[in-house]
């Protein structure tokens, strides 16, 4: 199956987007958690503050579904 | 054609009530860029080195730089500055909201308050009308209540900044509050305002601000607006703000917990950002000219207490008043946030000071007898409320803690200095640096004491190896130059830094506004000049080698992290010394931490070199000369 990961800022550089400026297409196996998928593409989950999809938080320990688009939020310092 | 400046500077003698209107010195803004840069220059030139920061010779400065109010994204900041009573060096702090733009729209770039008013006053600026008014009826009011009372009296369209009882009573980490939840929190600017008996500043402006090239600015801002609206990180930002990073900090062993004893908090899920959004959130809130609306207006309900409304807690307050105090309920964290806001204390230093008090209590260094019969236990909101009231009104040992953790530790003694988590008198931000060496070095060397906004390196530490200290100095210096530029320009870093807007684009906006025609490199050089002037100022006021002041408390090297994913991790004293050596070498300072003449002259600060030489604190010439590039070479897109 295929999912689409999006990220901006410094995290974008670690994601290596290939679809557009922010988005990377990732082929993966059904049932794998987002955390496992990130490890597969050599993006350490520690660099992701949280993931976000369809208007809500998406746990790194959940398995995405085919075609799902997930935004990765980079950690930042407070204001 | 304009230049982003409103045109008029106010000099207000609070003792005599004389208000002088002067043409704004454009050359001053051109060289120092506004914000903290203007503060650095003016306090260096005008405040005698021996002057008491809370005395009549200190000046108190408010300015909105050259970008605030120019209808650029997040061009909302106003900067306050003076010699800090907390650090006894350069102090500046800024806040968003609407006050900075209002000041520009009223026709003023810079307001300098001199001397001390004979009785409490507040300043009203209403376009051409500038007057000091009797503040007797507002003196003693809490910050948020005073803001409402002034708006009721003057009109809702006035932008109001206030201090609370803490500022009136000279609590050294007092803040200035505006817009019912925005604070200029750091370096004790509220205490300086209070020392001048200036309760509030109220501004209404109705004029236009003229910029150098409006069509180009409009074109650029429109493009940025359209681009950032589609940015994938925008929606999560808008929805959650910064509070969601508490869990991440915990997972990555940087969350200060129980006064920085450990970095792992077992009850993180009770105080994390999702708790804020699901339990507290009333509505989202934005500053002037910003469509990120990262501010969260909330309602906290603690049984037995009145329901309170506040903005926050954002990350720093959530960490320092949450895990660091052992709080187990997001309502309690928010309530403490509100207490600090309303009393007029910086919620970062406030969290640090209370945590220090809790550890002193846990160790038996202070007792109920010192606390008017109350306890000071981890996780107990009633204990915190009573202790904060003692501090704000300087009752009993509250007077010791009103000076911050450093001064309180000096009074308490018995080894408590080891866990007074501050540098140069200012409490650490919401990150433990024991397994993030760059972050610890950032705290150690920041010009205003331990503060994350000058340099934040956690992800760099993670990427380059958390045990590694080599190379940290370069990146810290680089960040100490680029990040404070936002505070000189008086714009918000979060919008620009996190949404892939490049430094080149920001400087392009700056040029459209001012017509200065500068490049990023020149701006970075200005920032380096400000940094070094502040270092000279600190040395001149505190009369010792700079290295003396750059050490963190001993917990930073004596105690390893005792629990969680960072268990057993920590730095040694030797590593800290090595980082300082590297840092000084990279900066062009000598190993005593003193700037050299070659560096200062290269930055156009020859007078500061002369001043250091007169007191024997000028750095020794470096054998190989000063580095050509100080810190890491500029890398586009990194903040």
XYZ file of C-alpha atoms in Angstrom:
718
model
C 0.000 0.000 0.000
C 0.973 3.634 -0.335
C 0.851 6.463 2.179
C 1.855 10.100 1.841
C 3.986 11.761 4.504
C 4.234 15.543 4.694
C 6.570 17.774 6.654
C 7.968 21.264 6.645
C 10.822 23.130 8.253
C 13.919 21.147 9.286
C 11.928 17.916 9.321
C 11.228 18.298 5.611
C 14.935 17.957 4.900
C 15.011 14.666 6.810
C 11.896 13.384 5.022
C 13.299 13.866 1.507
C 10.023 14.791 -0.259
C 9.550 13.405 -3.761
C 5.952 14.245 -4.695
C 5.996 17.967 -4.056
C 7.894 20.377 -1.806
C 6.532 18.791 1.370
C 5.308 15.324 0.445
C 6.945 11.939 0.180
C 5.203 8.884 -1.266
C 5.984 5.783 0.760
C 5.213 2.232 -0.268
C 4.756 0.050 2.773
C 3.037 -3.045 4.090
C -0.454 -3.019 5.503
C -0.521 -3.272 9.302
C 2.795 -1.559 9.916
C 2.656 1.256 12.434
C 3.698 4.748 11.512
C 6.648 4.402 13.877
C 7.806 1.309 11.986
C 7.293 3.020 8.656
C 9.389 5.996 9.772
C 12.168 3.658 10.804
C 11.941 1.925 7.426
C 12.558 5.200 5.640
C 15.351 6.036 8.112
C 13.599 8.934 9.715
C 14.064 8.614 13.462
C 10.648 8.945 15.175
C 12.360 11.099 17.801
C 12.422 13.916 15.251
C 8.629 13.877 15.021
C 6.840 15.764 17.782
C 3.517 14.313 16.730
C 1.681 13.174 13.618
C -1.565 14.631 12.343
C -4.119 13.329 9.898
C -7.683 14.214 8.965
C -8.000 16.912 11.596
C -6.661 14.994 14.559
C -3.571 13.559 16.191
C -2.418 10.328 14.602
C -0.517 8.104 17.036
C 2.857 6.887 15.849
C 1.789 3.480 17.103
C -1.206 3.257 14.767
C -1.169 1.657 11.356
C -2.119 3.993 8.508
C -4.516 2.854 5.836
C -3.842 2.735 2.119
C -3.694 6.195 0.578
C -3.673 8.039 3.891
C -1.945 11.403 4.067
C -0.149 12.152 7.337
C 1.578 15.346 8.416
C 4.641 15.076 10.631
C 4.996 17.963 13.057
C 8.567 18.941 13.928
C 9.513 19.722 17.519
C 10.157 23.394 18.150
C 11.060 25.499 21.129
C 8.369 27.407 22.958
C 7.632 31.022 22.152
C 7.928 56.997 0.556
C 8.477 55.780 4.097
C 10.927 53.600 5.963
C 8.762 51.683 8.422
C 9.389 54.248 11.121
C 6.585 56.298 12.575
C 8.892 59.259 12.989
C 8.764 60.277 16.619
C 10.627 59.217 19.733
C 9.299 60.019 23.187
C 11.552 60.762 26.130
C 9.475 60.802 29.288
C 10.933 62.011 32.563
C 8.754 60.336 35.149
C 10.013 62.527 37.973
C 9.094 65.793 36.304
C 6.332 64.495 33.976
C 8.062 66.294 31.112
C 7.430 64.603 27.779
C 9.914 65.384 25.030
C 9.100 64.611 21.396
C 12.147 64.024 19.251
C 12.511 62.999 15.639
C 13.339 59.300 15.565
C 17.027 58.783 14.900
C 16.866 56.731 11.725
C 20.610 56.099 11.789
C 20.241 54.524 15.242
C 17.607 52.103 13.901
C 19.614 51.473 10.754
C 22.656 50.425 12.756
C 20.924 48.548 15.604
C 17.742 47.423 13.807
C 15.366 48.173 16.699
C 14.031 45.924 19.449
C 16.753 44.470 21.622
C 19.419 46.169 19.500
C 18.154 49.616 20.412
C 17.983 48.611 24.064
C 21.555 47.298 23.961
C 22.881 50.551 22.543
C 20.868 52.962 24.692
C 21.476 51.292 28.037
C 25.161 50.881 27.231
C 25.490 54.571 26.445
C 23.170 56.054 29.052
C 23.047 53.966 32.223
C 26.002 54.396 34.582
C 27.722 51.086 35.264
C 27.190 51.316 39.020
C 23.528 52.299 38.709
C 20.961 50.212 40.577
C 18.685 48.544 37.989
C 15.727 49.503 40.182
C 16.999 53.036 40.783
C 16.392 56.326 38.995
C 19.426 56.095 36.715
C 18.236 53.003 34.880
C 16.153 53.744 31.809
C 13.180 51.702 30.657
C 12.685 51.349 26.939
C 9.733 50.346 24.808
C 9.993 50.062 21.043
C 8.391 48.209 18.175
C 11.389 47.916 15.869
C 10.978 48.473 12.162
C 8.798 45.517 11.153
C 6.093 45.430 13.796
C 2.834 46.904 12.538
C 3.846 46.706 8.885
C 1.167 44.135 8.009
C 3.658 41.385 7.519
C 3.005 37.929 8.976
C 3.237 38.063 12.767
C 4.615 41.578 12.749
C 3.207 42.099 16.185
C 5.944 42.361 18.743
C 6.857 45.094 21.150
C 10.181 45.020 22.969
C 10.944 46.221 26.478
C 14.447 46.714 27.787
C 16.620 48.067 30.556
C 19.469 46.938 32.753
C 18.008 43.772 34.225
C 17.602 43.593 37.992
C 17.613 39.807 37.684
C 20.938 39.442 35.833
C 22.573 42.854 36.368
C 23.289 43.020 32.650
C 21.507 43.854 29.435
C 17.859 42.867 29.750
C 15.202 42.684 27.094
C 11.953 40.867 26.655
C 9.198 41.078 24.107
C 5.619 40.061 23.569
C 3.093 39.702 20.814
C -0.453 40.944 20.870
C -1.328 44.358 19.513
C 0.597 46.930 21.532
C 3.623 47.227 19.237
C 1.562 47.991 16.122
C -0.629 50.416 18.121
C 2.467 52.336 19.180
C 3.527 52.717 15.558
C 0.022 53.696 14.473
C -0.003 56.380 17.156
C 3.131 57.815 15.554
C 5.917 56.581 17.839
C 8.868 54.279 17.342
C 10.571 54.449 20.663
C 9.641 55.472 24.189
C 12.366 55.988 26.784
C 11.283 56.355 30.402
C 13.740 58.130 32.668
C 13.848 58.559 36.438
C 11.128 57.591 38.942
C 7.642 59.031 39.303
C 6.887 60.566 42.711
C 3.581 58.680 42.799
C 2.076 55.811 40.772
C 1.245 56.819 37.213
C 0.159 55.277 33.949
C 0.929 56.475 30.474
C -1.778 57.222 27.947
C -0.824 57.629 24.311
C -3.726 58.529 22.067
C -2.195 59.650 18.782
C -0.835 63.146 19.498
C -1.987 63.128 23.111
C 0.682 61.793 25.474
C 0.100 62.135 29.190
C 0.946 60.617 32.515
C -2.079 60.069 34.721
C -2.487 59.322 38.385
C -2.579 55.546 38.895
C -3.441 55.569 42.590
C -6.678 53.685 42.077
C -4.971 51.021 39.950
C -1.896 50.527 42.150
C -2.208 47.234 43.969
C -4.439 45.704 41.305
C -3.482 42.443 39.705
C -2.305 42.518 36.097
C -5.314 41.056 34.319
C -7.803 42.955 36.478
C -5.938 46.194 35.887
C -5.988 45.672 32.124
C -9.741 45.255 32.198
C -10.223 48.259 34.479
C -8.162 50.467 32.169
C -10.018 49.288 29.108
C -13.287 49.981 30.874
C -12.087 53.487 31.640
C -10.361 54.381 28.374
C -12.128 52.266 25.797
C -11.784 48.764 24.412
C -9.691 50.010 21.489
C -6.786 50.985 23.725
C -3.983 48.447 23.874
C -2.913 48.083 27.469
C 0.194 46.700 29.168
C 0.242 46.365 32.944
C 2.272 45.118 35.845
C 0.885 43.324 38.863
C 1.703 43.370 42.578
C 4.964 41.517 41.909
C 6.246 44.335 39.732
C 5.099 46.941 42.223
C 6.950 45.118 45.000
C 10.172 44.648 43.075
C 10.005 40.897 42.533
C 12.984 40.538 40.246
C 11.337 38.174 37.766
C 8.229 40.294 37.293
C 6.716 40.479 33.843
C 4.645 42.887 31.799
C 1.229 41.626 30.673
C -0.872 42.607 27.685
C -3.903 41.324 25.810
C -5.017 39.217 28.790
C -2.279 36.686 28.398
C 0.707 37.898 26.422
C 3.767 38.547 28.542
C 7.170 40.139 28.218
C 8.325 37.723 30.842
C 12.054 37.462 30.998
C 14.741 39.567 32.692
C 12.439 41.320 35.157
C 11.203 44.166 33.007
C 8.050 44.316 35.132
C 10.198 45.018 38.188
C 11.886 47.921 36.413
C 8.505 49.298 35.406
C 7.339 48.954 39.009
C 10.466 50.636 40.354
C 9.552 53.637 38.231
C 6.015 53.558 39.644
C 4.687 53.073 36.140
C 1.638 50.841 36.510
C 0.514 50.654 32.910
C 0.975 51.824 29.349
C -2.146 52.415 27.239
C -1.934 53.132 23.543
C -4.412 53.929 20.796
C -3.206 54.799 17.337
C -5.098 55.701 14.190
C -2.414 56.742 11.750
C -0.863 54.970 8.805
C 2.606 53.549 8.745
C 4.535 54.361 5.613
C 6.867 51.783 4.103
C 9.523 52.000 1.414
C 7.888 49.906 -1.294
C 4.270 49.083 -0.579
C 3.442 47.366 -3.914
C 6.370 44.977 -3.570
C 5.672 44.361 0.107
C 2.026 43.639 -0.634
C 2.993 41.286 -3.435
C 5.455 39.412 -1.262
C 3.178 39.142 1.768
C 0.297 37.936 -0.402
C 2.503 35.227 -1.840
C 3.641 34.184 1.643
C 0.077 34.176 2.906
C -1.124 31.931 0.098
C 1.842 29.618 0.479
C 1.685 29.279 4.258
C -2.062 28.642 4.238
C -1.304 25.456 2.335
C 1.683 24.515 4.453
C 1.106 21.062 5.966
C 2.217 22.119 9.435
C -0.084 25.151 9.583
C -3.271 23.343 10.600
C -1.680 21.364 13.454
C -0.041 24.578 14.634
C -3.352 26.389 14.607
C -5.094 23.603 16.426
C -2.538 22.716 19.056
C 0.052 25.489 19.496
C 3.208 24.600 21.389
C 1.716 22.673 24.324
C 1.894 19.440 22.392
C 5.656 19.238 22.737
C 5.526 18.249 26.407
C 5.118 14.580 25.574
C 7.904 14.787 23.027
C 10.214 16.425 25.564
C 9.430 13.655 28.020
C 10.006 10.924 25.457
C 13.336 12.458 24.572
C 14.585 13.048 28.104
C 14.689 16.844 28.176
C 11.523 17.590 30.175
C 12.463 19.309 33.458
C 10.835 17.307 36.202
C 10.819 17.946 39.971
C 13.150 20.940 39.717
C 15.320 19.384 37.024
C 16.043 16.350 39.219
C 15.065 14.093 36.342
C 13.827 14.357 32.775
C 11.080 11.779 32.871
C 7.633 12.542 34.232
C 5.329 9.629 34.922
C 2.195 11.785 34.657
C 2.939 13.502 31.361
C -0.323 12.275 29.877
C -2.203 14.331 32.497
C -0.619 17.653 31.562
C 0.117 17.268 27.855
C -1.294 19.368 25.038
C -4.168 17.018 24.262
C -5.411 17.614 27.808
C -5.277 21.346 27.150
C -7.261 21.075 23.929
C -9.867 18.642 25.236
C -10.330 20.014 28.759
C -9.433 23.706 28.779
C -9.686 25.256 25.340
C -12.213 28.048 24.890
C -10.971 29.476 21.617
C -7.875 30.078 19.546
C -6.179 33.441 19.698
C -3.867 35.317 17.353
C -1.595 38.312 17.534
C -1.781 41.262 15.160
C -1.236 40.289 11.546
C -0.935 36.554 12.187
C -3.037 33.755 10.790
C -1.297 31.028 12.739
C -3.341 31.739 15.926
C -1.129 29.525 18.073
C -2.435 31.174 21.261
C -4.939 29.109 23.215
C -7.499 30.945 25.323
C -8.540 28.587 28.079
C -10.644 28.142 31.179
C -9.291 26.404 34.258
C -11.513 25.032 36.979
C -9.994 23.919 40.264
C -12.494 22.749 42.895
C -12.924 25.314 45.653
C -11.538 28.154 43.562
C -13.149 30.509 41.086
C -13.009 29.459 37.442
C -10.319 31.469 35.681
C -9.650 32.428 32.078
C -6.164 32.734 30.678
C -4.031 32.293 27.600
C -2.061 29.084 27.836
C -0.330 27.182 29.198
C 1.982 27.015 26.192
C 4.984 24.695 26.221
C 7.390 26.547 28.499
C 4.822 27.195 31.200
C 3.346 23.729 30.796
C 6.750 22.184 31.381
C 7.981 24.453 34.159
C 4.687 24.706 36.056
C 3.656 21.148 35.192
C 6.235 18.362 35.363
C 8.723 20.588 37.136
C 6.246 21.096 39.990
C 4.869 17.547 39.883
C 1.381 18.671 38.843
C -0.997 15.899 37.834
C -3.922 17.839 36.414
C -3.924 20.238 33.467
C -6.421 22.461 35.322
C -3.864 22.890 38.102
C -1.105 23.797 35.658
C -3.367 26.361 34.007
C -4.459 27.755 37.361
C -0.821 28.299 38.389
C -0.217 29.911 34.992
C -3.108 32.284 35.719
C -1.825 33.039 39.239
C 1.575 34.000 37.852
C 0.038 36.093 35.062
C -2.250 37.921 37.428
C 0.370 38.538 40.104
C 2.647 39.692 37.305
C 5.455 37.140 37.418
C 7.252 35.423 34.558
C 5.724 31.953 34.394
C 9.061 30.425 33.362
C 11.119 31.899 36.176
C 8.089 31.534 38.429
C 7.913 27.800 37.738
C 11.644 27.530 38.354
C 11.513 29.472 41.610
C 8.591 27.453 43.007
C 10.273 24.185 41.997
C 13.433 25.282 43.776
C 11.357 26.089 46.852
C 9.709 22.664 46.676
C 13.032 20.890 46.577
C 14.273 23.004 49.500
C 11.122 21.986 51.384
C 11.575 18.322 50.470
C 15.126 18.462 51.807
C 14.076 20.233 54.986
C 15.933 23.432 54.145
C 12.708 25.388 54.570
C 9.801 24.303 56.743
C 6.180 25.172 57.506
C 7.503 27.637 60.060
C 9.073 29.570 57.178
C 5.928 29.258 55.095
C 3.374 30.812 57.447
C 2.235 27.357 58.494
C 1.825 26.035 54.958
C 3.608 23.190 53.225
C 5.267 23.322 49.792
C 4.765 19.888 48.313
C 5.139 18.589 44.772
C 1.822 18.592 42.967
C -0.111 20.643 45.532
C -1.749 23.652 43.903
C -2.846 25.221 47.215
C 0.742 25.192 48.454
C 1.868 26.914 45.272
C -0.834 29.572 45.526
C 0.173 30.493 49.061
C 3.893 30.503 48.268
C 3.402 32.750 45.218
C 1.421 35.198 47.324
C 4.296 35.307 49.836
C 6.721 36.026 46.998
C 4.592 38.645 45.265
C 4.179 40.561 48.511
C 7.662 39.759 49.813
C 6.359 38.312 53.059
C 8.793 36.310 55.171
C 11.034 34.091 53.069
C 8.957 35.152 50.100
C 11.340 38.104 50.133
C 14.289 35.777 49.482
C 12.556 33.998 46.627
C 11.452 37.308 45.123
C 15.073 37.689 44.011
C 14.903 34.461 41.997
C 16.552 31.118 42.680
C 20.132 32.412 42.671
C 19.544 34.962 45.409
C 17.273 32.618 47.372
C 19.994 29.958 47.334
C 22.513 32.496 48.592
C 20.206 33.182 51.554
C 19.327 29.537 52.232
C 22.832 28.157 51.711
C 23.429 24.555 52.847
C 24.382 23.470 49.369
C 21.174 24.682 47.740
C 23.155 26.592 45.092
C 23.736 23.222 43.457
C 20.092 22.895 42.462
C 19.198 26.560 41.902
C 18.589 26.025 38.189
C 19.681 29.324 36.708
C 22.532 31.029 34.906
C 23.440 34.664 35.600
C 20.409 34.878 37.862
C 17.800 33.924 35.279
C 15.989 30.619 35.638
C 16.358 27.961 32.948
C 13.703 27.469 30.297
C 11.758 24.243 29.871
C 14.577 21.934 28.746
C 17.124 19.988 30.765
C 20.532 20.184 29.080
C 22.286 17.281 30.746
C 21.782 15.036 27.735
C 21.622 17.905 25.262
C 25.021 19.567 25.557
C 24.325 22.269 22.994
C 21.250 23.295 24.956
C 23.231 23.531 28.173
C 25.889 25.605 26.419
C 23.092 27.829 25.072
C 21.902 28.503 28.618
C 25.430 29.049 29.905
C 26.331 31.654 27.345
C 23.075 33.492 26.652
C 23.431 37.230 27.080
C 20.374 37.477 29.345
C 20.970 34.358 31.425
C 19.473 30.923 30.848
C 16.969 31.377 28.058
C 16.030 29.097 25.178
C 15.027 31.717 22.648
C 18.586 32.818 22.024
C 19.595 29.336 20.952
C 17.685 26.054 20.993
C 19.657 23.010 19.919
C 17.773 19.940 21.114
C 17.202 18.493 17.647
C 20.782 19.326 16.676
C 21.994 17.500 19.775
C 19.841 14.549 18.770
C 20.973 14.553 15.161
C 24.672 14.918 15.849
C 24.898 12.638 18.873
C 23.847 13.517 22.379
C 27.111 12.413 23.935
C 29.094 14.589 21.568
C 30.261 18.040 22.513
C 32.619 18.775 19.627
C 31.131 21.313 17.263
C 28.401 22.449 19.638
C 29.951 25.867 20.150
C 29.756 26.710 16.447
C 26.086 25.906 16.105
C 25.201 27.663 19.365
C 26.926 30.846 18.198
C 25.222 30.615 14.827
C 21.826 30.315 16.500
C 22.666 33.101 18.966
C 23.093 35.371 15.966
C 20.170 34.362 13.797
C 17.390 33.758 16.335
C 17.673 37.060 18.237
C 17.243 38.911 14.958
C 13.529 38.300 15.329
C 13.670 40.135 18.641
C 15.467 43.058 17.016
C 12.970 43.268 14.174
C 10.056 42.768 16.574
C 8.438 39.929 14.677
C 7.460 36.470 15.877
C 9.913 33.674 15.168
C 7.344 30.855 15.276
C 5.469 31.899 12.164
C 8.544 32.559 10.073
C 10.784 29.827 11.396
C 8.401 26.909 11.260
C 6.658 27.475 7.937
C 9.581 27.389 5.527
C 9.960 31.090 5.056
C 13.624 31.724 4.445
C 15.819 34.338 6.112
C 16.282 35.826 2.640
C 12.534 36.341 2.370
C 12.377 37.995 5.774
C 15.202 40.326 4.877
C 13.424 41.059 1.604
C 10.407 42.147 3.653
C 12.708 44.217 5.842
C 14.050 45.958 2.755
C 10.582 46.559 1.302
C 9.652 48.185 4.591
C 12.818 50.175 5.286
C 14.575 50.631 1.969
C 17.818 49.692 3.688
C 18.946 47.273 0.991
C 20.655 44.942 3.440
C 21.471 41.248 3.068
C 21.259 38.361 5.513
C 25.009 38.490 6.189
C 24.829 42.127 7.237
C 21.907 41.386 9.547
C 23.841 38.552 11.151
C 26.776 40.863 11.646
C 24.491 43.382 13.354
C 23.248 40.614 15.615
C 26.831 39.646 16.467
C 27.602 43.273 17.254
C 24.638 43.420 19.648
C 25.729 40.167 21.281
C 29.244 41.422 21.888
C 28.134 44.812 23.164
C 25.949 43.016 25.687
C 28.903 40.887 26.760
C 31.039 43.988 27.283
C 28.220 45.600 29.225
C 27.893 42.553 31.457
C 31.605 42.516 32.194
C 31.699 46.247 32.863
C 28.842 46.023 35.340
C 29.899 42.831 37.084
C 33.673 43.419 37.068
C 35.046 39.928 36.644
C 36.177 37.710 33.795
C 33.261 36.530 31.693
C 33.970 32.860 32.311
C 33.123 33.415 35.984
C 29.473 33.930 35.049
C 29.040 31.223 32.428
C 28.686 28.137 34.622
C 25.422 26.309 35.196
C 24.542 25.034 38.670
C 26.495 21.977 39.811
C 23.524 19.644 39.311
C 24.340 19.986 35.611
C 27.502 17.913 36.006
C 27.298 16.251 39.437
C 23.940 14.488 39.008
C 23.280 12.055 36.205
C 19.680 11.756 35.000
C 18.203 9.195 37.407
C 15.227 7.805 35.455
C 13.516 7.399 32.120
C 15.069 7.143 28.662
C 17.957 9.391 29.703
C 18.810 7.347 32.804
C 22.523 7.536 33.615
C 23.202 10.286 31.081
C 24.917 13.533 31.960
C 27.925 15.727 31.387
C 31.155 16.001 33.318
C 32.695 19.209 34.602
C 35.564 18.637 32.161
C 33.152 18.518 29.238
C 31.580 21.776 30.369
C 35.015 23.414 30.555
C 35.822 22.073 27.095
C 32.600 23.459 25.648
C 33.372 26.873 27.121
C 36.915 26.824 25.702
C 35.538 25.961 22.270
C 32.852 28.609 22.559
C 35.304 31.381 23.461
C 37.707 30.328 20.706
C 34.922 30.367 18.152
C 33.673 33.755 19.301
C 37.080 35.430 19.185
C 37.165 35.844 22.969
C 40.056 34.759 25.166
C 39.804 31.706 27.402
C 38.736 33.923 30.306
C 35.619 34.641 28.322
C 36.531 38.242 27.542
C 36.119 39.780 24.081
C 39.346 40.801 22.365
C 40.146 44.181 20.876
C 40.570 42.710 17.414
C 37.044 41.317 17.517
C 35.425 44.406 18.974
C 37.114 46.692 16.469
C 36.089 44.387 13.649
C 32.493 44.838 14.808
C 32.810 48.606 15.150
C 32.887 48.453 18.941
C 36.259 50.075 19.558
C 34.850 52.207 22.381
C 33.720 49.084 24.218
C 37.239 47.674 23.855
C 38.630 50.851 25.411
C 36.175 50.559 28.284
C 37.097 46.933 28.954
C 40.783 47.782 28.823
C 40.347 50.479 31.468
C 39.007 47.918 33.948
C 41.447 45.166 33.007
C 38.880 42.913 31.373
C 39.831 43.209 27.706
C 40.562 39.798 26.220
C 44.176 38.875 25.539
C 45.036 38.842 21.824
C 44.509 35.403 20.319
C 47.675 33.727 18.993
C 46.160 32.972 15.604
C 43.955 36.047 15.459
C 40.166 36.056 15.613
C 38.171 33.611 13.469
C 37.010 35.120 10.206
C 33.575 33.549 10.622
C 32.364 33.329 14.187
C 30.141 30.324 14.669
C 28.852 28.071 11.940
C 28.735 29.623 8.506
C 25.266 30.824 7.596
C 23.057 28.060 6.269
C 19.891 29.188 4.541
C 16.646 27.889 6.040
C 17.947 27.063 9.504
C 16.773 28.906 12.572
